[in-house]
PDB file of C-alpha atoms in Angstrom:
ATOM      1  CA  MET A 280     -21.151   8.356  23.655  1.00 70.00           C
ATOM      2  CA  GLY A 281     -23.061   9.493  26.723  1.00 68.00           C
ATOM      3  CA  ALA A 282     -26.104   7.430  25.742  1.00 74.00           C
ATOM      4  CA  GLU A 283     -23.955   4.354  25.195  1.00 73.00           C
ATOM      5  CA  ALA A 284     -22.285   4.837  28.585  1.00 73.00           C
ATOM      6  CA  ASP A 285     -25.700   5.200  30.245  1.00 72.00           C
ATOM      7  CA  ALA A 286     -26.826   1.942  28.666  1.00 73.00           C
ATOM      8  CA  LEU A 287     -23.748   0.154  30.004  1.00 72.00           C
ATOM      9  CA  CYS A 288     -24.331   1.607  33.476  1.00 76.00           C
ATOM     10  CA  GLY A 289     -28.015   0.677  33.507  1.00 70.00           C
ATOM     11  CA  ALA A 290     -29.032   4.244  34.389  1.00 72.00           C
ATOM     12  CA  GLY A 291     -28.558   7.813  33.213  1.00 71.00           C
ATOM     13  CA  TYR A 292     -25.792  10.118  34.400  1.00 70.00           C
ATOM     14  CA  GLY A 293     -26.528  11.216  38.004  1.00 66.00           C
ATOM     15  CA  GLU A 294     -29.725   9.147  38.092  1.00 72.00           C
ATOM     16  CA  ARG A 295     -30.513   7.097  41.199  1.00 75.00           C
ATOM     17  CA  SER A 296     -31.802   3.696  40.171  1.00 71.00           C
ATOM     18  CA  THR A 297     -31.923   0.180  41.596  1.00 73.00           C
ATOM     19  CA  GLU A 298     -31.070  -1.095  38.113  1.00 72.00           C
ATOM     20  CA  ARG A 299     -27.724   0.687  38.027  1.00 74.00           C
ATOM     21  CA  THR A 300     -24.810  -1.720  37.509  1.00 72.00           C
ATOM     22  CA  ASN A 301     -21.981   0.745  36.998  1.00 73.00           C
ATOM     23  CA  SER A 302     -21.179   4.454  37.197  1.00 72.00           C
ATOM     24  CA  ARG A 303     -19.135   7.121  35.419  1.00 71.00           C
ATOM     25  CA  ASN A 304     -15.579   7.941  36.424  1.00 65.00           C
ATOM     26  CA  GLY A 305     -14.560  11.044  34.518  1.00 70.00           C
ATOM     27  CA  TYR A 306     -13.931  11.944  30.892  1.00 73.00           C
ATOM     28  CA  PRO A 307     -10.529  11.253  29.336  1.00 71.00           C
ATOM     29  CA  HIS A 308      -9.944  13.596  26.407  1.00 71.00           C
ATOM     30  CA  ARG A 309      -8.759  12.453  23.014  1.00 68.00           C
ATOM     31  CA  GLN A 310      -7.909  14.373  19.861  1.00 68.00           C
ATOM     32  CA  PHE A 311      -9.686  13.087  16.772  1.00 68.00           C
ATOM     33  CA  ASP A 312      -8.548  14.315  13.347  1.00 62.00           C
ATOM     34  CA  THR A 313     -11.182  14.793  10.645  1.00 62.00           C
ATOM     35  CA  ARG A 314     -11.466  16.532   7.282  1.00 54.00           C
ATOM     36  CA  ALA A 315     -13.126  19.414   9.160  1.00 56.00           C
ATOM     37  CA  GLY A 316     -10.217  19.780  11.571  1.00 58.00           C
ATOM     38  CA  SER A 317      -9.131  18.353  14.923  1.00 66.00           C
ATOM     39  CA  LEU A 318     -11.850  17.650  17.490  1.00 65.00           C
ATOM     40  CA  ASP A 319     -11.464  17.322  21.257  1.00 71.00           C
ATOM     41  CA  LEU A 320     -13.538  14.322  22.311  1.00 74.00           C
ATOM     42  CA  ALA A 321     -14.521  13.677  25.941  1.00 74.00           C
ATOM     43  CA  ILE A 322     -14.984   9.909  26.157  1.00 76.00           C
ATOM     44  CA  PRO A 323     -16.925   8.665  29.215  1.00 76.00           C
ATOM     45  CA  LYS A 324     -14.875   6.464  31.525  1.00 77.00           C
ATOM     46  CA  LEU A 325     -16.539   3.754  33.611  1.00 77.00           C
ATOM     47  CA  ARG A 326     -15.673   2.978  37.225  1.00 71.00           C
ATOM     48  CA  GLN A 327     -15.690  -0.734  36.438  1.00 75.00           C
ATOM     49  CA  GLY A 328     -14.611  -2.179  33.119  1.00 70.00           C
ATOM     50  CA  SER A 329     -13.911  -0.073  30.074  1.00 72.00           C
ATOM     51  CA  TYR A 330     -15.807   1.734  27.330  1.00 69.00           C
ATOM     52  CA  PHE A 331     -14.720   2.791  23.863  1.00 66.00           C
ATOM     53  CA  PRO A 332     -17.213   3.760  21.132  1.00 68.00           C
ATOM     54  CA  ASP A 333     -17.263   1.320  18.238  1.00 65.00           C
ATOM     55  CA  TRP A 334     -18.134   4.039  15.751  1.00 55.00           C
ATOM     56  CA  LEU A 335     -14.869   5.805  16.588  1.00 60.00           C
ATOM     57  CA  LEU A 336     -13.033   3.256  14.470  1.00 51.00           C
ATOM     58  CA  GLU A 337     -10.510   0.901  16.047  1.00 51.00           C
ATOM     59  CA  ARG A 338      -9.159   1.451  19.518  1.00 43.00           C
ATOM     60  CA  ARG A 339      -6.212   3.877  19.640  1.00 42.00           C
ATOM     61  CA  LYS A 340      -6.984   5.175  16.156  1.00 50.00           C
ATOM     62  CA  ARG A 341      -7.202   8.947  16.096  1.00 50.00           C
ATOM     63  CA  ALA A 342      -8.294   9.826  12.570  1.00 54.00           C
ATOM     64  CA  GLU A 343     -11.451   9.205  10.596  1.00 57.00           C
ATOM     65  CA  ARG A 344     -11.430   6.886   7.595  1.00 64.00           C
ATOM     66  CA  ALA A 345     -11.824   9.695   5.046  1.00 66.00           C
ATOM     67  CA  LEU A 346      -8.752  11.530   6.350  1.00 69.00           C
ATOM     68  CA  THR A 347      -6.795   8.275   6.424  1.00 69.00           C
ATOM     69  CA  THR A 348      -7.656   7.700   2.771  1.00 72.00           C
ATOM     70  CA  VAL A 349      -6.565  11.227   1.823  1.00 73.00           C
ATOM     71  CA  VAL A 350      -3.222  10.847   3.597  1.00 72.00           C
ATOM     72  CA  ALA A 351      -2.579   7.395   2.137  1.00 72.00           C
ATOM     73  CA  THR A 352      -3.386   8.605  -1.374  1.00 74.00           C
ATOM     74  CA  CYS A 353      -1.084  11.626  -1.069  1.00 76.00           C
ATOM     75  CA  TYR A 354       1.719   9.395   0.185  1.00 70.00           C
ATOM     76  CA  LEU A 355       1.089   7.081  -2.748  1.00 70.00           C
ATOM     77  CA  LEU A 356       1.536  10.017  -5.121  1.00 73.00           C
ATOM     78  CA  GLY A 357       4.905  10.856  -3.606  1.00 71.00           C
ATOM     79  CA  VAL A 358       4.201  13.393  -0.848  1.00 75.00           C
ATOM     80  CA  SER A 359       6.774  12.763   1.890  1.00 72.00           C
ATOM     81  CA  THR A 360       5.738  12.116   5.474  1.00 66.00           C
ATOM     82  CA  ARG A 361       7.492  15.306   6.578  1.00 70.00           C
ATOM     83  CA  ARG A 362       5.525  17.431   4.128  1.00 75.00           C
ATOM     84  CA  MET A 363       2.265  15.724   5.032  1.00 71.00           C
ATOM     85  CA  ASP A 364       2.027  17.720   8.275  1.00 70.00           C
ATOM     86  CA  LYS A 365       1.869  20.972   6.304  1.00 72.00           C
ATOM     87  CA  LEU A 366      -0.714  19.473   3.996  1.00 72.00           C
ATOM     88  CA  VAL A 367      -3.128  18.462   6.762  1.00 70.00           C
ATOM     89  CA  GLU A 368      -2.823  21.914   8.340  1.00 70.00           C
ATOM     90  CA  THR A 369      -4.877  23.201   5.411  1.00 67.00           C
ATOM     91  CA  LEU A 370      -7.621  20.799   6.554  1.00 65.00           C
ATOM     92  CA  GLY A 371      -7.561  22.202  10.078  1.00 64.00           C
ATOM     93  CA  VAL A 372      -5.694  19.281  11.643  1.00 65.00           C
ATOM     94  CA  THR A 373      -3.329  20.638  14.292  1.00 61.00           C
ATOM     95  CA  SER A 374      -0.546  18.091  13.821  1.00 64.00           C
ATOM     96  CA  LEU A 375       0.214  14.769  12.190  1.00 66.00           C
ATOM     97  CA  SER A 376       3.476  13.022  12.994  1.00 67.00           C
ATOM     98  CA  LYS A 377       5.607  11.039  10.560  1.00 68.00           C
ATOM     99  CA  SER A 378       4.760   7.825  12.393  1.00 70.00           C
ATOM    100  CA  GLN A 379       1.023   8.555  12.162  1.00 68.00           C
ATOM    101  CA  VAL A 380       1.305   9.057   8.403  1.00 67.00           C
ATOM    102  CA  SER A 381       3.153   5.763   8.067  1.00 70.00           C
ATOM    103  CA  VAL A 382       0.459   3.939  10.051  1.00 69.00           C
ATOM    104  CA  MET A 383      -2.284   5.448   7.893  1.00 68.00           C
ATOM    105  CA  ALA A 384      -0.444   4.537   4.707  1.00 67.00           C
ATOM    106  CA  LYS A 385      -0.147   0.895   5.758  1.00 72.00           C
ATOM    107  CA  GLU A 386      -3.751   0.347   4.735  1.00 69.00           C
ATOM    108  CA  LEU A 387      -2.438   0.261   1.166  1.00 72.00           C
ATOM    109  CA  ASP A 388      -0.465  -2.903   1.898  1.00 75.00           C
ATOM    110  CA  ALA A 389      -3.384  -5.231   1.272  1.00 76.00           C
ATOM    111  CA  ALA A 390      -4.284  -3.534  -2.019  1.00 76.00           C
ATOM    112  CA  VAL A 391      -0.698  -3.681  -3.267  1.00 79.00           C
ATOM    113  CA  GLU A 392      -0.280  -7.331  -2.310  1.00 84.00           C
ATOM    114  CA  ALA A 393      -3.582  -8.209  -3.987  1.00 86.00           C
ATOM    115  CA  PHE A 394      -2.397  -6.503  -7.176  1.00 87.00           C
ATOM    116  CA  ARG A 395       0.976  -8.238  -7.152  1.00 88.00           C
ATOM    117  CA  THR A 396      -0.517 -11.702  -6.581  1.00 91.00           C
ATOM    118  CA  ARG A 397      -3.698 -11.383  -8.664  1.00 92.00           C
ATOM    119  CA  PRO A 398      -4.474 -14.108 -11.242  1.00 94.00           C
ATOM    120  CA  LEU A 399      -3.374 -13.216 -14.771  1.00 93.00           C
ATOM    121  CA  ASP A 400      -6.685 -14.185 -16.343  1.00 90.00           C
ATOM    122  CA  ALA A 401      -6.935 -11.533 -19.083  1.00 88.00           C
ATOM    123  CA  GLY A 402      -4.719 -13.517 -21.455  1.00 81.00           C
ATOM    124  CA  PRO A 403      -3.467 -14.698 -23.746  1.00 92.00           C
ATOM    125  CA  TYR A 404      -0.672 -12.154 -23.381  1.00 94.00           C
ATOM    126  CA  THR A 405       0.766 -12.322 -26.877  1.00 93.00           C
ATOM    127  CA  PHE A 406       3.470  -9.694 -26.390  1.00 94.00           C
ATOM    128  CA  VAL A 407       5.420  -9.130 -23.173  1.00 94.00           C
ATOM    129  CA  ALA A 408       8.181  -6.638 -22.379  1.00 93.00           C
ATOM    130  CA  ALA A 409      10.496  -6.894 -19.375  1.00 93.00           C
ATOM    131  CA  ASP A 410      13.053  -4.598 -17.824  1.00 92.00           C
ATOM    132  CA  ALA A 411      14.814  -3.838 -14.544  1.00 91.00           C
ATOM    133  CA  LEU A 412      14.914  -0.419 -12.904  1.00 90.00           C
ATOM    134  CA  VAL A 413      17.603   0.672 -10.460  1.00 90.00           C
ATOM    135  CA  LEU A 414      16.075   2.483  -7.479  1.00 87.00           C
ATOM    136  CA  LYS A 415      17.434   4.029  -4.310  1.00 86.00           C
ATOM    137  CA  VAL A 416      15.691   2.887  -1.132  1.00 81.00           C
ATOM    138  CA  ARG A 417      16.297   3.255   2.582  1.00 77.00           C
ATOM    139  CA  GLU A 418      17.119  -0.048   4.220  1.00 78.00           C
ATOM    140  CA  GLY A 419      18.622  -0.591   7.653  1.00 79.00           C
ATOM    141  CA  GLY A 420      19.242   3.121   8.128  1.00 79.00           C
ATOM    142  CA  ARG A 421      21.173   3.578   4.887  1.00 85.00           C
ATOM    143  CA  VAL A 422      20.379   4.263   1.240  1.00 87.00           C
ATOM    144  CA  VAL A 423      21.106   1.377  -1.124  1.00 90.00           C
ATOM    145  CA  ASN A 424      20.412   0.487  -4.738  1.00 91.00           C
ATOM    146  CA  VAL A 425      17.889  -2.230  -5.571  1.00 91.00           C
ATOM    147  CA  HIS A 426      16.526  -3.586  -8.835  1.00 92.00           C
ATOM    148  CA  ALA A 427      12.811  -3.555  -9.603  1.00 92.00           C
ATOM    149  CA  LEU A 428      11.978  -6.317 -12.079  1.00 94.00           C
ATOM    150  CA  ILE A 429       8.940  -5.355 -14.168  1.00 94.00           C
ATOM    151  CA  ALA A 430       6.961  -7.112 -16.890  1.00 94.00           C
ATOM    152  CA  VAL A 431       4.260  -5.497 -19.030  1.00 93.00           C
ATOM    153  CA  GLY A 432       2.055  -7.471 -21.400  1.00 93.00           C
ATOM    154  CA  VAL A 433      -0.613  -6.883 -24.019  1.00 92.00           C
ATOM    155  CA  ASN A 434      -3.796  -8.698 -22.990  1.00 91.00           C
ATOM    156  CA  LYS A 435      -6.515 -10.155 -25.192  1.00 91.00           C
ATOM    157  CA  GLU A 436      -8.319  -6.795 -25.288  1.00 90.00           C
ATOM    158  CA  GLY A 437      -5.221  -5.113 -26.696  1.00 90.00           C
ATOM    159  CA  TYR A 438      -4.417  -3.122 -23.568  1.00 90.00           C
ATOM    160  CA  HIS A 439      -1.069  -2.911 -21.804  1.00 91.00           C
ATOM    161  CA  GLU A 440      -1.190  -4.507 -18.370  1.00 92.00           C
ATOM    162  CA  ILE A 441       1.443  -4.572 -15.654  1.00 92.00           C
ATOM    163  CA  LEU A 442       1.885  -8.299 -15.120  1.00 94.00           C
ATOM    164  CA  GLY A 443       4.249  -8.242 -12.193  1.00 93.00           C
ATOM    165  CA  ILE A 444       6.877  -6.398 -10.240  1.00 91.00           C
ATOM    166  CA  ASP A 445       9.461  -7.655  -7.785  1.00 91.00           C
ATOM    167  CA  VAL A 446      12.510  -6.250  -6.022  1.00 89.00           C
ATOM    168  CA  THR A 447      15.940  -7.873  -5.819  1.00 90.00           C
ATOM    169  CA  THR A 448      19.254  -6.680  -4.438  1.00 89.00           C
ATOM    170  CA  VAL A 449      21.013  -7.608  -7.685  1.00 88.00           C
ATOM    171  CA  GLU A 450      19.819  -8.264 -11.223  1.00 90.00           C
ATOM    172  CA  ASP A 451      20.873 -11.842 -11.866  1.00 91.00           C
ATOM    173  CA  GLY A 452      19.581 -15.002 -13.482  1.00 90.00           C
ATOM    174  CA  ALA A 453      18.201 -16.434 -10.240  1.00 92.00           C
ATOM    175  CA  GLY A 454      16.093 -13.352  -9.605  1.00 93.00           C
ATOM    176  CA  TRP A 455      14.716 -13.288 -13.140  1.00 95.00           C
ATOM    177  CA  LEU A 456      13.967 -17.020 -13.053  1.00 95.00           C
ATOM    178  CA  THR A 457      11.992 -16.655  -9.826  1.00 95.00           C
ATOM    179  CA  PHE A 458      10.160 -13.663 -11.291  1.00 96.00           C
ATOM    180  CA  TRP A 459       9.100 -15.442 -14.497  1.00 96.00           C
ATOM    181  CA  ARG A 460       8.104 -18.569 -12.607  1.00 96.00           C
ATOM    182  CA  SER A 461       5.806 -16.492 -10.414  1.00 96.00           C
ATOM    183  CA  LEU A 462       4.169 -14.988 -13.514  1.00 96.00           C
ATOM    184  CA  THR A 463       3.511 -18.376 -15.117  1.00 95.00           C
ATOM    185  CA  ALA A 464       2.198 -19.713 -11.805  1.00 95.00           C
ATOM    186  CA  ARG A 465      -0.318 -16.850 -11.729  1.00 95.00           C
ATOM    187  CA  GLY A 466      -1.559 -17.688 -15.216  1.00 94.00           C
ATOM    188  CA  LEU A 467       0.735 -16.010 -17.754  1.00 95.00           C
ATOM    189  CA  SER A 468       0.160 -17.878 -21.017  1.00 93.00           C
ATOM    190  CA  GLY A 469      -0.094 -17.487 -24.778  1.00 93.00           C
ATOM    191  CA  VAL A 470       3.152 -15.493 -24.996  1.00 94.00           C
ATOM    192  CA  LYS A 471       4.580 -15.404 -28.519  1.00 94.00           C
ATOM    193  CA  LEU A 472       7.162 -12.631 -28.222  1.00 94.00           C
ATOM    194  CA  VAL A 473       9.174 -11.207 -25.335  1.00 93.00           C
ATOM    195  CA  THR A 474      11.269  -8.065 -25.713  1.00 92.00           C
ATOM    196  CA  SER A 475      13.968  -7.032 -23.247  1.00 90.00           C
ATOM    197  CA  ASP A 476      17.613  -6.075 -23.047  1.00 88.00           C
ATOM    198  CA  ALA A 477      20.268  -8.716 -23.627  1.00 87.00           C
ATOM    199  CA  HIS A 478      20.933  -9.523 -19.968  1.00 90.00           C
ATOM    200  CA  THR A 479      22.161 -13.122 -19.997  1.00 91.00           C
ATOM    201  CA  GLY A 480      20.216 -14.205 -16.924  1.00 93.00           C
ATOM    202  CA  LEU A 481      17.016 -12.591 -18.182  1.00 93.00           C
ATOM    203  CA  VAL A 482      17.196 -14.231 -21.600  1.00 92.00           C
ATOM    204  CA  ALA A 483      17.912 -17.620 -20.027  1.00 94.00           C
ATOM    205  CA  ALA A 484      14.983 -17.258 -17.608  1.00 94.00           C
ATOM    206  CA  ILE A 485      12.624 -16.427 -20.488  1.00 94.00           C
ATOM    207  CA  GLY A 486      13.741 -19.511 -22.368  1.00 93.00           C
ATOM    208  CA  ALA A 487      13.326 -21.721 -19.298  1.00 94.00           C
ATOM    209  CA  THR A 488       9.811 -20.552 -18.389  1.00 95.00           C
ATOM    210  CA  LEU A 489       8.334 -19.632 -21.794  1.00 94.00           C
ATOM    211  CA  PRO A 490       9.770 -22.259 -24.163  1.00 90.00           C
ATOM    212  CA  GLY A 491       7.297 -21.475 -26.947  1.00 88.00           C
ATOM    213  CA  ALA A 492       7.979 -17.742 -27.030  1.00 92.00           C
ATOM    214  CA  ALA A 493      10.416 -15.902 -29.277  1.00 93.00           C
ATOM    215  CA  TRP A 494      12.768 -13.300 -27.831  1.00 92.00           C
ATOM    216  CA  ARG A 495      13.883 -10.038 -29.373  1.00 90.00           C
ATOM    217  CA  ARG A 496      16.343  -7.509 -28.062  1.00 88.00           C
ATOM    218  CA  CYS A 497      14.766  -4.135 -27.397  1.00 81.00           C
ATOM    219  CA  ARG A 498      17.266  -1.385 -28.150  1.00 71.00           C
ATOM    220  CA  THR A 499      15.286   1.343 -26.406  1.00 66.00           C
ATOM    221  CA  HIS A 500      14.611  -0.777 -23.290  1.00 52.00           C
ATOM    222  CA  TYR A 501      10.888  -0.326 -23.827  1.00 45.00           C
ATOM    223  CA  ALA A 502      10.325   3.381 -23.235  1.00 49.00           C
ATOM    224  CA  ASP A 503       6.819   2.929 -21.760  1.00 47.00           C
ATOM    225  CA  VAL A 504       8.215   0.984 -18.834  1.00 44.00           C
ATOM    226  CA  ARG A 505      10.675   3.784 -18.157  1.00 44.00           C
ATOM    227  CA  ILE A 506       7.827   6.274 -17.914  1.00 40.00           C
ATOM    228  CA  MET A 507       5.558   4.235 -15.636  1.00 43.00           C
ATOM    229  CA  PRO A 508       7.705   4.214 -12.454  1.00 41.00           C
ATOM    230  CA  ILE A 509       6.596   7.768 -11.607  1.00 38.00           C
ATOM    231  CA  TRP A 510       3.424   6.257 -10.157  1.00 40.00           C
ATOM    232  CA  VAL A 511       3.746   2.503 -10.552  1.00 46.00           C
ATOM    233  CA  VAL A 512       6.973   2.052  -8.632  1.00 44.00           C
ATOM    234  CA  SER A 513       5.871   4.608  -6.048  1.00 44.00           C
ATOM    235  CA  ALA A 514       2.835   2.457  -5.343  1.00 45.00           C
ATOM    236  CA  LEU A 515       4.298  -1.011  -5.654  1.00 49.00           C
ATOM    237  CA  VAL A 516       7.937  -0.697  -4.647  1.00 46.00           C
ATOM    238  CA  VAL A 517       8.889   2.338  -2.593  1.00 45.00           C
ATOM    239  CA  GLY A 518       5.450   3.551  -1.547  1.00 46.00           C
ATOM    240  CA  PRO A 519       3.693   2.976   1.785  1.00 44.00           C
ATOM    241  CA  GLY A 520       2.278  -0.319   0.735  1.00 44.00           C
ATOM    242  CA  GLY A 521       5.275  -1.265  -1.351  1.00 48.00           C
ATOM    243  CA  LEU A 522       8.009  -3.809  -1.014  1.00 48.00           C
ATOM    244  CA  LEU A 523      10.508  -1.344   0.468  1.00 47.00           C
ATOM    245  CA  LYS A 524      10.372   2.116   2.008  1.00 47.00           C
ATOM    246  CA  SER A 525      11.546   5.037  -0.050  1.00 44.00           C
ATOM    247  CA  ALA A 526      14.595   7.054   0.665  1.00 43.00           C
TER     248      ALA A 526
END
């Protein structure tokens, strides 16, 4: 940082030179959190203009990329923001507020949105299962129930693939119709059989968007979908990059 400041000033620190265009004006201190612990950085301040090292990530950011990734991943796996402070203490970081954790976790937003809107190009998806999960989320300062609409399909390679997930305040026909239309718009095709519960709105939406597919009632509500929310819903619905914030 000192060398960069000297270059901006046109001369070294304390050096008398006719080529000098600026001078130092103290050293503001900033805490920078890393995997090796918290560092106290003295950043040169210029008398005219401003200086901030590009390699120190974005302005006002106080944690290195590796630590940000660790925090975001832990949050994704269900570690609460309040418990995160104790976790980073083991890395030597003096403190990490709840708001800082939330900011770090926001970097997952782009990845989640890309997953939810990706083209469904691994078809045909011969078999598809759909279900809705009731979740508790914090919204407007209170805890409410929402419905996560989920569809899982078997792709051409024979593997199960999460086709889509969306959140609605109520499970009704309009929500299911919008959900299935979004799947077909992203490329869902070749569906021969859809299994789900006997929700009237869901069955009607399947018939309206997949006219060539048969429907069968699933008595067990597709057990695999019930297991997946431990990590899937945490990431896509109530996680840091999800549709809603968790309670």
